[in-house]
GROMACS .gro file of C-alpha atoms in nm:
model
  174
    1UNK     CA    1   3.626   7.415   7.615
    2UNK     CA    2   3.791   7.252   7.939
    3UNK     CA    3   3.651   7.532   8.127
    4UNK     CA    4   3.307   7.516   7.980
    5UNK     CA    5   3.301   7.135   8.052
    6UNK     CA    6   3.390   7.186   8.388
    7UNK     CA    7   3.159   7.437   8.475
    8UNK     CA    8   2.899   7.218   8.368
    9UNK     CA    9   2.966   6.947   8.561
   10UNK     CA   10   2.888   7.208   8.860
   11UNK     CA   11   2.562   7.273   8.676
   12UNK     CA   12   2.509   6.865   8.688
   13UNK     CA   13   2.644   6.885   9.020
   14UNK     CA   14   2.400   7.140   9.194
   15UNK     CA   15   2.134   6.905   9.030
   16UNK     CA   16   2.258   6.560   9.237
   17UNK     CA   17   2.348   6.433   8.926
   18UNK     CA   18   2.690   6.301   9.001
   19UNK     CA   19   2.768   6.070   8.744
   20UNK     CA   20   2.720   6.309   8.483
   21UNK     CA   21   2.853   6.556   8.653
   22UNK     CA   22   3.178   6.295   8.676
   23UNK     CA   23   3.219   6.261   8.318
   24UNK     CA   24   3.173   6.622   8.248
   25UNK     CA   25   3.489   6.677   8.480
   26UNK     CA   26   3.713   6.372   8.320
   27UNK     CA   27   3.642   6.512   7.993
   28UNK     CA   28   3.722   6.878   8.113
   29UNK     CA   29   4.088   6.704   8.219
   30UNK     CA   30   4.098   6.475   7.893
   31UNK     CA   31   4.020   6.821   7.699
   32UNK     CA   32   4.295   6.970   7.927
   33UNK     CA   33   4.511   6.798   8.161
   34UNK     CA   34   4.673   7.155   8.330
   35UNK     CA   35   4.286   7.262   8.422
   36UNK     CA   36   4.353   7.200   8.777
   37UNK     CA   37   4.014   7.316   8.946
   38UNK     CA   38   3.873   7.010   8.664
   39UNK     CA   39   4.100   6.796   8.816
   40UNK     CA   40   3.991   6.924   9.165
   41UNK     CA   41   3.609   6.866   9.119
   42UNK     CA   42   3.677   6.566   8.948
   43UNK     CA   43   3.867   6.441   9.263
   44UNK     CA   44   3.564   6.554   9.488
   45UNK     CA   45   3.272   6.326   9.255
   46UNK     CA   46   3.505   6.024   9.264
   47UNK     CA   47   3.544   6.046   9.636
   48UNK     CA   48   3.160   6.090   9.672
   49UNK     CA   49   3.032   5.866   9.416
   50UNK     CA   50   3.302   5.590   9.492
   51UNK     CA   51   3.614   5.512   9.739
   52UNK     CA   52   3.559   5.885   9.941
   53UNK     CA   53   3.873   6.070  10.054
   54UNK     CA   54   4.137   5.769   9.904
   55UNK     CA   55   3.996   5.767   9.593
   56UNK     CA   56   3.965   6.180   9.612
   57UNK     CA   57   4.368   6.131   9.685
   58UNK     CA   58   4.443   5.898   9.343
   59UNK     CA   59   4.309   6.145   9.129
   60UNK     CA   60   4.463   6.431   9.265
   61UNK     CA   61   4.778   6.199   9.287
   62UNK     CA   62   4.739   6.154   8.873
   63UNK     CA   63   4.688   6.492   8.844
   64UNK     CA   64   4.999   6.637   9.005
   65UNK     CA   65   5.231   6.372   8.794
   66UNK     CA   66   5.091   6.565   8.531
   67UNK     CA   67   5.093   6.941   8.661
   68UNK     CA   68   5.352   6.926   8.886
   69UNK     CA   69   5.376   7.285   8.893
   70UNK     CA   70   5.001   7.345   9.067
   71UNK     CA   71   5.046   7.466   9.429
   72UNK     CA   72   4.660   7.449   9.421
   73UNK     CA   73   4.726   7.056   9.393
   74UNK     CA   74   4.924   7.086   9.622
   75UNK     CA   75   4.690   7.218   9.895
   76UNK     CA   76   4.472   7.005   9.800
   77UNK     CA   77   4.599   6.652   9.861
   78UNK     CA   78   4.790   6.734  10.173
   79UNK     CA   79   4.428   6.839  10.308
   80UNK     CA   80   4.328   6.499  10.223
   81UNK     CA   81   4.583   6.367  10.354
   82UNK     CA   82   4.519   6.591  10.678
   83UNK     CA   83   4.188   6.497  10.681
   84UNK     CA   84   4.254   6.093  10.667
   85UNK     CA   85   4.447   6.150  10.973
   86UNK     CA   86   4.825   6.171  10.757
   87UNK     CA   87   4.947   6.444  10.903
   88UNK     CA   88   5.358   6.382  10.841
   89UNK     CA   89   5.245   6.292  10.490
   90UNK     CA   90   5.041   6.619  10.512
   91UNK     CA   91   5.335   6.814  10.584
   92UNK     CA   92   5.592   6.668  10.319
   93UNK     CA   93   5.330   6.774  10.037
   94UNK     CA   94   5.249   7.063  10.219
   95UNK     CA   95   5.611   7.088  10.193
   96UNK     CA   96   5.644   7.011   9.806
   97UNK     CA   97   5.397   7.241   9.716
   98UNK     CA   98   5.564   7.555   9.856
   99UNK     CA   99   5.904   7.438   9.665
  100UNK     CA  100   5.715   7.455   9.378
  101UNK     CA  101   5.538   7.799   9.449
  102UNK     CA  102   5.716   8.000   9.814
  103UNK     CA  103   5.459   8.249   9.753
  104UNK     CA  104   5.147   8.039   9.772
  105UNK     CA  105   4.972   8.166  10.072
  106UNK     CA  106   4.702   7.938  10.030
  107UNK     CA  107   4.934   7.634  10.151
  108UNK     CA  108   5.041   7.829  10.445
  109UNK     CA  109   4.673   7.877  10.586
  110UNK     CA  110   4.603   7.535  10.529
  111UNK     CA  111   4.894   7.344  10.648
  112UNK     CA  112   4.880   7.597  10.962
  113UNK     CA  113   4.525   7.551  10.971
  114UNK     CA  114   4.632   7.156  11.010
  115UNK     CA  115   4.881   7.257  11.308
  116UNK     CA  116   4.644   7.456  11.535
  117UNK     CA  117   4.412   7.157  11.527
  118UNK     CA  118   4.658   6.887  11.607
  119UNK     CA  119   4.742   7.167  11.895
  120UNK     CA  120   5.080   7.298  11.739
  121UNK     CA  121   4.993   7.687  11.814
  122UNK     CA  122   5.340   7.793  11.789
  123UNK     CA  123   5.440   7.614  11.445
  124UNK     CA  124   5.075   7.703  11.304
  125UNK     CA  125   5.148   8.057  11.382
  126UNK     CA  126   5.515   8.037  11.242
  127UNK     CA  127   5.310   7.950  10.907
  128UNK     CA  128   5.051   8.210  10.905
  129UNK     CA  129   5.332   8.451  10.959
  130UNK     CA  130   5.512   8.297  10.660
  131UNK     CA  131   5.216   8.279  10.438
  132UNK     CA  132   5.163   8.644  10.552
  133UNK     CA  133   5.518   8.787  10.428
  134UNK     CA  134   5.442   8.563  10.104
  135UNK     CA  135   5.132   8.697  10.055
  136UNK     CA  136   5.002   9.025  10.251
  137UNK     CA  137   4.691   9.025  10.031
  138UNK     CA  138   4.553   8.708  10.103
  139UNK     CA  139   4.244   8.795  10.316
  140UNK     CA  140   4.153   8.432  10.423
  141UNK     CA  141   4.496   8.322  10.521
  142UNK     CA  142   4.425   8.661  10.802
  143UNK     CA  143   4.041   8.527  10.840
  144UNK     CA  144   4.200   8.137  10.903
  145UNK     CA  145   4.461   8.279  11.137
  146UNK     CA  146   4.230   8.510  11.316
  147UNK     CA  147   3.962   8.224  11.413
  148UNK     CA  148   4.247   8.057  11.518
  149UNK     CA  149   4.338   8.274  11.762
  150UNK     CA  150   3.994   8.381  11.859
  151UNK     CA  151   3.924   8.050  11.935
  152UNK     CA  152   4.203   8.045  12.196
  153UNK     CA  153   4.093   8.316  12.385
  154UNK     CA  154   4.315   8.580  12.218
  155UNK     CA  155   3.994   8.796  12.110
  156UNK     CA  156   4.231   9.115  12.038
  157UNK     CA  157   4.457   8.912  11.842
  158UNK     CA  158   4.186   8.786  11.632
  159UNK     CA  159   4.018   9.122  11.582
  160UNK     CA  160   4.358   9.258  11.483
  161UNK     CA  161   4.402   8.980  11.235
  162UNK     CA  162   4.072   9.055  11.113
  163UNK     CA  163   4.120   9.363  11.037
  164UNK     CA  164   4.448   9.305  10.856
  165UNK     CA  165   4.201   9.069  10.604
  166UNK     CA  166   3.984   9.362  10.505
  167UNK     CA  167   4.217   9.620  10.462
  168UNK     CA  168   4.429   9.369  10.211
  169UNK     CA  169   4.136   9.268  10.034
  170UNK     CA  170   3.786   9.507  10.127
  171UNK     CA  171   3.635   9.344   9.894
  172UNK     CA  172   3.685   9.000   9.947
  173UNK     CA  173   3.398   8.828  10.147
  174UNK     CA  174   3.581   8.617  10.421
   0.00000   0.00000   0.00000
């Protein structure tokens, strides 16, 4: 039912209706407090309906004390915290989240996502080459990588990487 609840709070969502779609998502967390995309969307409507990316960061905050576990949570608030202009804080969840799952590509392509815009090319590409021998299936951490690169001039670099995403995952649309 967690799911369900959630899933219509995107319906209520897609129709600008934000304060239902709100309570949809903190009852799809009350229902079940490991859901972690509810506690994700419900982080997103608090931030847009009141306090923006702070308040976003409290709920995910709550939600990680209780799902400690959730690299996804993980991700999540340190690109927050990225995006409010944290960046060591960034890292040290960063950080915490791949303690709490080594394999989750996902934090890599972030958190090296972070790097190459704050100009750290060779520590963003020490990451993507992590998250790579983590994960060699994860098209989008090759996608994130290769736009990366292609955006620093290294067009056969970023064709390469490219291609690395579709043959991992053909079928994945990045």
């Amino acid at each position: 039912i967690s799911e369900l609840l959630r899933l219509e709070g995107r319906v209520a969502e897609r129709a600008i209706d934000l304060p239902l779609a709100r309570e949809l998502y903190r009852r799809s967390v009350e229902v079940n407090p490991l859901n972690g995309k509810g506690w994700q969307d419900l982080a997103k409507s608090e931030g847009r309906i009141k306090g923006g990316l702070r308040r976003s960061a409290t709920i995910l905050r709550k939600a990680l004390d209780i799902n400690p576990s959730n690299a996804y949570l993980w991700q999540s608030l340190g690109f927050l915290e990225f995006r409010m202009g944290e960046h060591d804080l960034a890292r040290s969840i960063f950080k915490s989240g791949l303690e709490c799952d080594p394999t989750h590509a996902p934090i890599y392509s972030t958190w090296a996502r972070m790097e190459g815009n704050l100009g750290n090319y060779s520590q963003a590409r020490d990451l993507f080459e992590r998250g790579a021998r983590a994960d060699p299936k994860c098209a989008r951490l090759f996608y994130t990588w290769g736009v990366m690169e292609q955006g620093l001039g290294n067009v056969g670099r970023a064709d390469d990487l490219f291609q690395k995403g579709l043959e991992s995952d053909p079928d994945n649309s990045y």
